[in-house]
Amino acid sequence: MGIIESDGGHLIRKGEGVDLEMTANVIEVNRLEHSYGSVKAVDDISFNVKEGEIFSFLGPNGAGKSTVINILTTLRKIQKGEARVNGYDVAKDSKSVRKSIGIVFQMLCLDHEMTVCENLEYHGKIYSMPKKERKERIEELLKLTELEGKRDTLAKDLSGGMKRRLELARGLMTKPAVLFLDEPTIGFDIQTRMRMWEYLREIKREGTTIFLTTHYMEEADQLSDRISIIDHGKIIVTGTADELKNKLGKDLIYLETSDNKTVAEILRAIESVKAVTEDTKSLRVLLGVDVTHVLPLIMEKIRQAGIEITTVNIKKPSMDDVFVHYTGHGLREGEPKEKEEGIEIAGVME
Amino acid sequence: MNFEFRAIYWRDMLKFFRFKSMLISSLIQPVMWLAFFGLAMSESFDKLTSVIPPIAGVQNVDYLSYMGAGIIAMDVLFSSLFGGTSLMFDKKYSLLRETLASPVPRYHIILGVGLSGVTKAFIQTSMIIGFGKLIGMDFFMGYTFTETLIAIIGIFLLVGIFTLGFLFLSGSIAITLENPEGMQSILTLLSMPLFFVSNALYPVDAFPAVLRFLSMFNPLTLLADGIRYFALGNNFSVMGIHYMYTSADIAISFLGLLFFALTMLATSLWRFNKVDV
């Protein structure tokens, strides 16, 4: 375990009275619950985020991700449970928590009538950074986010991706111990998104812990050290992308047959088949062993039952499969809403 | 080390000078009031009241000078009353989010916005006094340099307190409501009685008793009276009406406005602490 203080550079030191064994956790959440009226948005969630890692909450819209982020950033009052950020209790010491963190909100919120530099300058000012420190930090961040050439451009004249980068720079202005990002690449095309990931990896290399929410599988998969899949306000499973995929099984077969129902029955009886899920058209078959060993057996059994196989597709489990496996549904439910938000953001950008 | 309100002030002023349309209109508006409304009204009032003999032994003031004080009061009333609207747009377009999520105490936001409003009000007041003098307003007639200076400080103090009061009021409405249309109609509704049930533009002596009584509590009356005390002296007549201000009167103006501003401050603090991000 690294010694926290030596990691240096953070504006705020760790809170006092933190158990030594626990100092490796920058975020600690214990039995968090939150309801809006009778609707339970967050249902008994516990997790830790270790220093220096990128930790993702992956889940559909309405899963409770934003509520958790709002509680951790003290924007929403905690109702039940405990949460500590950078060693500070979010309920009792919100001011210290706020000084320890940077936030990139889901919605773009830049002052469009101010330049890139002025936006950063304002942020430094409201966090009481001394002038010299502000100037130095702005230079560092412009360099990191490759906005040096845009320093005197009004925020409204930036492209969508640049605006997001400016927000990223702003979130990092005070050298926070943790950077929170709520759906950082929502509504962006894949190139912009991948570039954003590069910046986030760079920030991680500089030692900043990152907590992000996303409903993009690839984002969680490519970027995160650890992922929690969250659905209906509960954490379904937590682990590294590889761990989650390996837990699922070695290989995955997609089958389309003339009688999916019967085939599902047949396959469930085979020992090396871990799970079978029925989709509208196809069957998803998770294998505990290498596909080469069981495929002939599977084909044989189906043929014996007199059922015709129309398609066979073999692949390694992806984050998508992990998600479907643990939640029992795809992320599709969230899709229309995502589009709405995308439009809304585009509207704000103009 | 609690000076974060300066950041809010900095941003507000930066944008005030950046939006050229906002800057120019706020400078031109008071001049237009004086040039069009002021000259037109004072010509006809002076004509109508020319038959009234001036009161002997008292300095007679023309209508333009009388209403000059009212124009200052009205101009800062409108700009401060509508000044909070920008907060609503800041909230609507999530601009406030960054600030609300920061460790800055909420009252710093109110303070910063209030100070920038006062700065703008001072600019407008200076414009009116300057331009008014140019077109023959009798402000500070026969004053020594020191007296003029004291009078100007007095006027600015009153204008400052008054502006803060209405900015806090308008900020509270802005932060509570969700849509600009609602805000617009509330402000229009508010400005009506404030505007007419006051002695800003005409004497209230001929008002029905109820309206005259109400006008005494109108911050606009308090401000107009205070400005007249400082700009025209404590003993003058206009249109045959004798105005005498005692120290008690000016104290009432100050205390009344202070009370109003503090009440509005409390209201805005209450509203701002309720804002969810």
XYZ file of C-alpha atoms in Angstrom:
627
model
C 0.000 0.000 0.000
C 1.386 3.360 -0.940
C 1.722 6.152 1.533
C -0.866 8.762 0.728
C 1.060 11.901 1.655
C 3.952 11.029 -0.629
C 1.602 11.111 -3.566
C 1.624 14.829 -2.957
C 0.354 17.691 -4.979
C -3.159 17.450 -3.606
C -4.586 20.636 -2.267
C -6.201 18.872 0.646
C -4.511 16.319 2.791
C -6.301 13.259 4.005
C -8.722 13.781 6.838
C -7.413 12.953 10.246
C -8.434 9.948 12.272
C -8.547 7.737 9.225
C -7.667 4.159 9.964
C -4.263 3.384 8.461
C -5.500 0.222 6.848
C -8.205 2.148 5.108
C -6.111 4.999 3.762
C -5.890 3.226 0.442
C -9.567 3.951 -0.078
C -10.323 7.421 -1.366
C -14.042 6.730 -1.440
C -15.809 4.559 1.098
C -19.495 3.938 0.854
C -21.329 1.864 3.391
C -24.952 0.750 3.073
C -26.093 3.808 1.174
C -29.812 4.181 0.545
C -31.740 6.961 -1.131
C -35.383 7.392 -2.068
C -37.372 9.933 -3.999
C -40.762 9.733 -2.393
C -41.643 6.055 -2.481
C -39.172 5.256 -5.254
C -35.950 3.742 -4.044
C -33.209 5.089 -6.323
C -30.277 3.698 -4.364
C -30.785 0.491 -2.472
C -28.213 -0.563 0.101
C -25.033 0.127 -1.819
C -21.536 -0.421 -0.420
C -18.243 -0.067 -2.256
C -14.754 1.368 -1.982
C -12.624 3.211 -4.494
C -8.879 2.820 -4.101
C -6.438 5.602 -4.527
C -5.246 6.133 -8.079
C -7.732 3.883 -9.817
C -10.431 4.547 -12.348
C -13.645 3.193 -10.949
C -16.805 2.998 -13.056
C -20.460 2.681 -12.302
C -21.956 0.958 -15.297
C -25.705 0.853 -15.655
C -28.710 2.057 -17.611
C -30.311 5.459 -17.114
C -32.314 5.578 -13.943
C -30.183 2.920 -12.266
C -29.201 5.340 -9.515
C -25.739 6.299 -10.766
C -26.281 10.033 -10.722
C -27.867 9.901 -7.293
C -24.772 8.195 -5.917
C -22.491 10.736 -7.564
C -24.611 13.605 -6.249
C -24.455 12.232 -2.727
C -20.689 11.720 -2.904
C -20.172 15.247 -4.200
C -22.468 16.550 -1.400
C -24.925 17.985 -3.890
C -27.623 15.796 -2.421
C -28.140 15.184 1.275
C -27.407 11.678 2.392
C -30.524 9.917 3.683
C -29.272 6.621 4.975
C -25.879 4.990 5.248
C -22.369 6.365 5.346
C -20.031 7.799 2.784
C -16.527 9.187 3.073
C -14.581 10.948 0.364
C -10.880 11.615 0.822
C -11.395 10.647 4.457
C -14.151 13.179 5.093
C -17.710 12.311 6.000
C -20.019 13.697 3.311
C -22.750 14.309 5.862
C -20.662 16.118 8.470
C -17.850 17.736 6.568
C -19.219 18.669 3.180
C -16.948 21.667 2.855
C -13.795 19.541 3.141
C -15.256 17.031 0.719
C -15.960 19.802 -1.763
C -12.422 21.085 -1.481
C -11.075 17.608 -2.168
C -12.946 16.878 -5.364
C -13.405 17.960 -8.947
C -16.651 17.425 -10.824
C -17.534 17.106 -14.467
C -21.315 17.266 -14.635
C -23.424 15.258 -17.022
C -24.783 18.446 -18.593
C -22.321 20.892 -20.055
C -22.120 23.871 -17.760
C -19.564 26.354 -18.964
C -19.976 30.081 -19.084
C -20.230 30.549 -22.823
C -19.570 34.248 -22.693
C -16.198 33.761 -21.051
C -13.011 32.558 -22.654
C -11.318 29.249 -21.957
C -8.842 30.961 -19.641
C -11.514 32.961 -17.858
C -13.586 29.875 -17.175
C -10.594 28.263 -15.501
C -9.662 31.493 -13.762
C -13.138 31.798 -12.283
C -12.994 28.263 -10.985
C -9.636 28.877 -9.318
C -10.998 32.046 -7.774
C -14.065 30.476 -6.210
C -11.811 27.814 -4.710
C -9.593 30.562 -3.266
C -6.481 29.516 -5.162
C -3.696 32.103 -4.951
C -3.061 33.991 -8.168
C 0.342 32.486 -8.916
C -0.935 28.962 -8.392
C -3.916 29.694 -10.618
C -1.746 30.892 -13.482
C 0.577 27.897 -13.256
C -2.231 25.409 -13.042
C -4.075 26.941 -16.001
C -0.949 26.534 -18.147
C -0.521 22.901 -17.071
C -4.138 22.086 -17.802
C -4.283 23.850 -21.150
C -1.331 21.733 -22.126
C -2.863 18.518 -20.814
C -6.172 19.069 -22.579
C -4.495 20.512 -25.688
C -6.431 23.740 -25.498
C -3.397 26.035 -25.502
C -4.330 27.495 -28.849
C -7.842 28.238 -27.623
C -7.033 30.092 -24.438
C -8.725 33.333 -25.517
C -11.581 31.708 -27.408
C -15.051 32.181 -25.962
C -16.420 28.898 -24.660
C -19.399 29.153 -27.013
C -17.049 29.002 -30.002
C -15.502 25.669 -28.980
C -16.533 22.339 -30.465
C -18.459 19.915 -28.282
C -15.383 17.825 -27.565
C -13.319 20.876 -26.676
C -16.001 22.098 -24.322
C -15.871 18.772 -22.568
C -12.090 19.007 -22.343
C -12.391 22.462 -20.875
C -14.745 21.057 -18.267
C -12.236 18.342 -17.584
C -9.522 20.948 -17.121
C -11.797 22.901 -14.836
C -12.528 19.825 -12.752
C -8.789 19.337 -12.299
C -8.033 22.983 -11.547
C -7.706 22.530 -7.788
C -5.665 19.297 -8.070
C -8.482 17.264 -6.541
C -7.918 13.951 -4.808
C -10.866 12.515 -6.731
C -12.344 13.555 -10.039
C -16.028 12.722 -10.467
C -17.379 12.390 -13.977
C -21.059 11.844 -14.619
C -21.484 10.307 -18.081
C -18.454 12.187 -19.429
C -18.842 11.195 -23.066
C -22.608 11.129 -23.407
C -23.743 12.241 -26.825
C -20.281 12.202 -28.398
C -19.130 10.265 -31.415
C -16.720 7.410 -30.931
C -13.597 9.353 -31.981
C -14.267 12.139 -29.507
C -15.039 9.554 -26.889
C -11.793 7.651 -27.444
C -9.829 10.863 -27.256
C -11.528 11.683 -23.998
C -10.456 8.283 -22.653
C -6.865 9.125 -23.521
C -7.059 12.298 -21.454
C -8.589 10.399 -18.567
C -5.806 7.792 -18.687
C -3.280 10.604 -18.637
C -4.965 12.128 -15.599
C -4.904 8.764 -13.911
C -1.183 8.434 -14.627
C -0.705 11.718 -12.814
C -2.184 10.099 -9.729
C -5.744 11.387 -9.648
C -8.418 8.934 -8.626
C -11.327 8.899 -11.031
C -14.893 7.898 -10.324
C -17.160 7.861 -13.328
C -20.613 6.752 -14.288
C -21.411 5.527 -17.742
C -23.859 3.491 -19.686
C -21.367 2.787 -22.453
C -20.004 -0.744 -22.202
C -16.783 0.063 -24.055
C -16.157 3.030 -21.819
C -16.319 0.950 -18.671
C -14.408 -1.876 -20.328
C -11.555 0.117 -21.859
C -11.050 2.730 -19.231
C -11.729 1.308 -15.813
C -9.576 -0.543 -13.368
C -12.692 -1.740 -11.677
C -16.354 -1.705 -12.614
C -19.512 -1.957 -10.574
C -22.562 -2.947 -12.526
C -25.509 -1.116 -11.074
C -29.140 -1.777 -11.840
C -32.335 -0.710 -10.073
C -30.309 1.015 -7.370
C -28.256 -2.041 -6.457
C -24.693 -3.047 -7.197
C -25.019 -6.358 -8.958
C -21.337 -7.202 -9.225
C -17.944 -5.510 -8.912
C -14.582 -6.437 -10.414
C -12.052 -5.724 -13.121
C -13.313 -6.066 -16.663
C -11.382 -9.320 -17.070
C -12.623 -10.734 -13.798
C -16.201 -10.031 -14.746
C -15.783 -11.583 -18.154
C -13.961 -14.629 -16.832
C -16.602 -15.194 -14.204
C -19.022 -15.540 -17.036
C -17.246 -18.473 -18.567
C -14.695 -19.246 -21.193
C -16.686 -18.859 -24.345
C -20.017 -17.814 -25.600
C -22.141 -19.273 -28.380
C -25.045 -17.536 -30.062
C -27.443 -19.979 -31.641
C -30.454 -19.524 -33.819
C -32.587 -22.603 -34.271
C -36.039 -23.575 -35.404
C -37.087 -24.262 -31.797
C -35.144 -22.193 -29.316
C -37.202 -23.285 -26.320
C -36.504 -26.963 -26.687
C -32.868 -26.356 -27.480
C -32.519 -24.316 -24.283
C -33.859 -27.330 -22.333
C -31.455 -29.680 -24.006
C -28.426 -27.460 -23.480
C -29.153 -26.839 -19.822
C -28.757 -30.537 -19.250
C -25.182 -30.470 -20.535
C -22.671 -30.238 -17.707
C -20.164 -27.827 -19.244
C -22.877 -25.347 -20.197
C -22.982 -22.682 -17.478
C -26.013 -20.740 -18.509
C -28.512 -20.373 -21.321
C -30.461 -17.194 -21.877
C -33.252 -16.845 -24.392
C -33.438 -13.713 -26.444
C -36.191 -12.867 -28.882
C -34.505 -14.639 -31.755
C -31.364 -16.282 -30.461
C -29.985 -18.278 -27.585
C -26.969 -17.165 -25.626
C -25.006 -20.124 -24.318
C -22.257 -19.587 -21.762
C -19.624 -22.296 -21.555
C -17.449 -23.243 -18.628
C -14.888 -24.871 -20.898
C -13.270 -24.139 -24.231
C -15.782 -24.076 -27.036
C -13.821 -26.544 -29.165
C -14.539 -29.303 -26.659
C -18.294 -28.939 -26.418
C -19.456 -27.594 -29.731
C -19.596 -31.015 -31.458
C -21.595 -32.397 -28.559
C -24.043 -29.510 -28.632
C -24.570 -29.794 -32.386
C -25.065 -33.512 -32.071
C -27.702 -33.203 -29.337
C -29.693 -30.587 -31.206
C -29.617 -32.630 -34.393
C -30.787 -35.693 -32.480
C -33.835 -33.729 -31.316
C -34.608 -33.036 -34.944
C -34.159 -29.266 -34.667
C -32.579 -27.225 -37.376
C -29.728 -24.832 -36.577
C -29.787 -21.683 -38.686
C -26.900 -19.689 -37.229
C -23.945 -20.372 -34.971
C -21.779 -17.569 -33.696
C -18.875 -18.037 -31.307
C -17.156 -15.307 -29.344
C -15.407 -14.358 -26.117
C -17.685 -12.769 -23.505
C -17.792 -8.961 -23.780
C -18.926 -6.363 -21.286
C -22.287 -6.509 -23.001
C -22.572 -10.176 -22.188
C -21.451 -9.543 -18.652
C -24.123 -6.922 -18.283
C -26.868 -9.046 -19.735
C -25.793 -12.000 -17.664
C -25.935 -10.152 -14.363
C -28.948 -7.941 -14.919
C -30.997 -10.257 -17.055
C -31.559 -7.503 -19.630
C -29.614 -5.388 -22.059
C -28.838 -1.720 -21.731
C -31.395 -1.100 -24.445
C -34.071 0.134 -22.055
C -31.929 3.137 -21.435
C -31.344 3.927 -25.066
C -34.277 6.190 -25.983
C -33.653 8.326 -22.911
C -30.007 8.605 -23.793
C -30.969 10.015 -27.151
C -33.185 12.608 -25.514
C -30.356 13.723 -23.305
C -28.048 13.813 -26.241
C -30.372 16.215 -27.984
C -30.703 18.305 -24.878
C -26.972 18.622 -24.571
C -26.631 19.473 -28.217
C -29.166 22.202 -27.631
C -27.186 23.654 -24.774
C -24.003 23.542 -26.786
C -25.349 25.898 -29.380
C -9.629 34.206 3.583
C -13.282 34.447 2.665
C -13.296 36.642 -0.381
C -14.878 34.300 -2.879
C -17.664 36.814 -3.494
C -15.049 38.807 -5.375
C -14.903 36.002 -7.938
C -18.665 36.259 -8.478
C -18.345 40.040 -8.741
C -15.434 39.699 -11.177
C -17.382 37.415 -13.454
C -20.470 39.598 -13.395
C -18.572 42.772 -14.232
C -16.545 40.994 -16.893
C -19.735 40.000 -18.630
C -21.310 43.418 -18.102
C -18.507 45.048 -20.042
C -18.377 42.221 -22.572
C -22.024 42.337 -23.590
C -21.838 45.597 -25.459
C -25.589 45.725 -25.930
C -26.122 45.379 -22.180
C -23.490 47.963 -21.391
C -24.645 50.533 -23.885
C -28.337 50.163 -23.144
C -27.776 50.504 -19.426
C -25.838 53.707 -20.051
C -28.287 55.114 -22.552
C -31.476 54.186 -20.737
C -31.154 56.824 -17.976
C -30.238 59.462 -20.504
C -33.302 58.578 -22.561
C -35.528 58.840 -19.505
C -34.241 62.310 -18.861
C -34.124 63.443 -22.453
C -37.548 62.260 -23.543
C -39.726 61.731 -20.522
C -38.000 64.368 -18.365
C -37.963 67.216 -20.816
C -41.455 66.555 -22.113
C -42.985 66.255 -18.668
C -41.138 69.179 -17.159
C -42.111 71.479 -20.008
C -45.805 70.727 -19.596
C -45.726 70.651 -15.792
C -43.903 73.959 -15.668
C -46.388 75.460 -18.090
C -49.385 74.169 -16.147
C -48.028 75.296 -12.830
C -46.680 78.628 -14.010
C -49.783 80.350 -12.719
C -49.113 79.173 -9.181
C -47.210 81.904 -7.408
C -43.905 80.752 -5.907
C -43.802 80.610 -2.143
C -42.030 83.647 -0.832
C -38.652 83.219 0.807
C -38.227 79.639 -0.355
C -36.054 78.547 -3.229
C -38.246 77.491 -6.107
C -37.155 74.362 -7.957
C -38.277 73.544 -11.471
C -39.955 70.271 -12.250
C -36.987 68.828 -14.119
C -34.818 68.999 -11.006
C -37.645 67.605 -8.907
C -38.187 64.623 -11.149
C -34.429 64.168 -11.721
C -34.297 62.592 -8.283
C -37.254 60.419 -9.231
C -35.595 59.370 -12.464
C -32.562 58.144 -10.562
C -34.838 56.220 -8.217
C -36.834 54.721 -11.061
C -33.890 53.833 -13.183
C -32.140 51.937 -10.419
C -35.462 50.373 -9.428
C -35.941 48.869 -12.855
C -32.394 47.699 -13.345
C -32.210 46.103 -9.900
C -35.697 44.640 -10.046
C -34.867 42.944 -13.325
C -31.239 42.407 -12.310
C -31.958 39.048 -10.728
C -33.261 37.631 -14.003
C -29.734 36.687 -15.041
C -29.618 34.346 -12.044
C -32.601 32.504 -13.396
C -30.892 31.943 -16.713
C -27.714 30.936 -14.917
C -29.758 28.377 -13.047
C -31.662 27.261 -16.122
C -28.508 26.726 -18.175
C -26.685 25.090 -15.283
C -24.170 27.929 -14.973
C -24.872 28.128 -11.287
C -24.055 24.461 -10.834
C -20.343 24.933 -10.736
C -20.610 27.630 -8.093
C -23.284 25.844 -6.091
C -21.150 22.689 -6.008
C -18.083 24.561 -4.810
C -17.201 25.222 -1.170
C -18.285 28.871 -1.598
C -20.975 29.717 0.977
C -24.251 30.666 -0.680
C -24.270 34.171 0.797
C -21.119 34.928 -1.202
C -23.099 34.429 -4.399
C -25.730 36.873 -3.172
C -23.063 39.311 -2.050
C -21.161 39.136 -5.330
C -24.272 39.627 -7.432
C -25.390 42.444 -5.096
C -22.101 44.276 -5.383
C -22.058 44.131 -9.148
C -25.620 45.437 -9.177
C -24.599 48.334 -6.949
C -21.682 49.132 -9.253
C -24.018 49.258 -12.232
C -26.475 51.433 -10.280
C -23.660 53.842 -9.415
C -22.698 54.123 -13.059
C -26.308 54.895 -13.984
C -26.742 57.407 -11.167
C -23.608 59.225 -12.295
C -24.919 59.254 -15.848
C -28.210 60.832 -14.800
C -26.608 63.455 -12.576
C -24.030 64.288 -15.239
C -26.455 64.486 -18.122
C -29.073 66.181 -15.960
C -26.688 68.965 -15.051
C -25.984 69.340 -18.749
C -29.635 69.945 -19.627
C -30.234 72.308 -16.737
C -31.104 70.214 -13.686
C -30.581 72.298 -10.537
C -28.846 69.625 -8.470
C -26.402 70.907 -5.816
C -27.288 74.570 -6.500
C -25.231 76.952 -4.413
C -23.386 74.074 -2.691
C -19.736 74.383 -1.742
C -17.367 71.683 -2.945
C -17.513 69.844 0.386
C -21.299 70.061 0.503
C -21.534 68.660 -3.016
C -19.212 65.833 -2.099
C -21.225 64.966 0.992
C -24.430 65.154 -1.032
C -23.056 62.785 -3.667
C -21.854 60.320 -1.051
C -25.280 60.502 0.586
C -27.063 59.833 -2.696
C -24.779 56.913 -3.539
C -25.274 55.400 -0.125
C -29.052 55.536 -0.477
C -28.920 54.238 -4.034
C -26.631 51.412 -2.911
C -28.910 50.237 -0.101
C -31.982 50.554 -2.298
C -30.373 48.590 -5.140
C -29.297 45.793 -2.830
C -32.831 45.516 -1.459
C -34.416 45.090 -4.880
C -31.640 42.860 -6.190
C -32.104 40.521 -3.242
C -35.838 40.539 -3.888
C -35.422 39.849 -7.566
C -32.719 37.242 -6.910
C -35.040 35.426 -4.499
C -37.798 35.311 -7.093
C -35.376 34.218 -9.817
C -33.959 31.374 -7.792
C -37.390 30.168 -6.710
C -39.178 30.227 -10.069
C -38.499 27.938 -12.978
C -39.620 29.913 -16.013
C -38.675 33.398 -17.193
C -42.227 34.227 -18.285
C -43.463 33.831 -14.728
C -40.662 36.017 -13.478
C -41.426 38.667 -16.048
C -45.075 38.891 -15.081
C -44.345 39.004 -11.344
C -41.846 41.794 -11.846
C -44.206 43.796 -14.022
C -46.913 43.351 -11.416
C -44.552 44.513 -8.682
C -43.194 47.487 -10.553
C -46.637 48.952 -11.221
C -47.634 50.001 -7.675
C -44.015 50.746 -6.762
C -43.747 53.071 -9.683
C -47.025 54.952 -9.396
C -47.675 54.941 -5.653
C -44.595 56.997 -4.948
C -43.496 60.586 -5.173
C -40.787 59.774 -7.683
C -42.386 61.647 -10.553
C -45.026 63.851 -8.954
C -45.934 65.088 -5.486
C -48.223 62.779 -3.527
C -50.008 65.637 -1.758
C -53.056 65.395 -3.967
C -53.262 61.568 -3.702
C -56.280 59.928 -2.061
C -55.471 59.360 1.605
C -54.984 55.594 1.242
C -52.516 55.911 -1.591
C -50.681 58.695 0.186
C -50.415 56.541 3.269
C -49.126 53.594 1.235
C -46.641 55.761 -0.609
C -44.920 56.528 2.696
C -43.771 52.927 2.920
C -42.687 52.660 -0.671
C -38.905 52.287 -0.921
C -39.075 54.370 -4.069
C -40.545 57.297 -2.078
C -37.908 56.874 0.597
C -35.159 56.968 -1.998
C -36.598 59.894 -3.971
C -37.026 61.893 -0.770
C -33.487 61.079 0.312
C -32.006 62.083 -3.034
C -33.976 65.349 -2.982
C -32.726 66.092 0.498
C -29.140 65.695 -0.646
C -29.479 67.234 -4.111
C -31.972 70.046 -3.596
C -31.593 70.887 0.084
C -34.018 70.652 2.982
C -36.182 73.614 2.098
C -37.521 74.209 -1.388
C -40.778 74.523 -3.246
C -41.910 72.937 -6.446
C -45.158 73.651 -8.261
C -46.374 75.615 -5.289
C -45.781 72.808 -2.822
C -43.439 73.506 0.008
C -40.937 70.753 0.783
C -39.141 70.713 4.089
C -36.962 67.829 5.146
C -35.854 67.446 8.744
C -33.031 65.218 10.002
C -35.755 62.830 11.113
C -36.986 62.557 7.514
C -33.596 61.652 6.132
C -33.055 59.224 8.999
C -36.364 57.571 8.124
C -35.230 57.260 4.517
C -32.005 55.577 5.550
C -33.506 53.319 8.174
C -36.501 52.436 6.048
C -34.332 51.415 3.122
C -31.943 49.581 5.410
C -34.813 47.657 6.933
C -36.112 46.818 3.466
C -32.671 45.680 2.265
C -32.052 43.524 5.332
C -35.464 41.881 5.057
C -34.767 41.084 1.418
C -31.305 39.816 2.319
C -32.853 37.412 4.808
C -35.374 36.310 2.185
C -32.697 35.699 -0.412
C -30.521 33.759 2.031
C -33.487 31.574 2.840
C -34.245 30.986 -0.829
C -30.627 30.393 -1.834
C -30.032 27.845 0.862
C -32.928 25.874 -0.537
C -31.601 25.713 -4.075
C -30.857 22.210 -5.246
C -28.221 21.685 -7.841
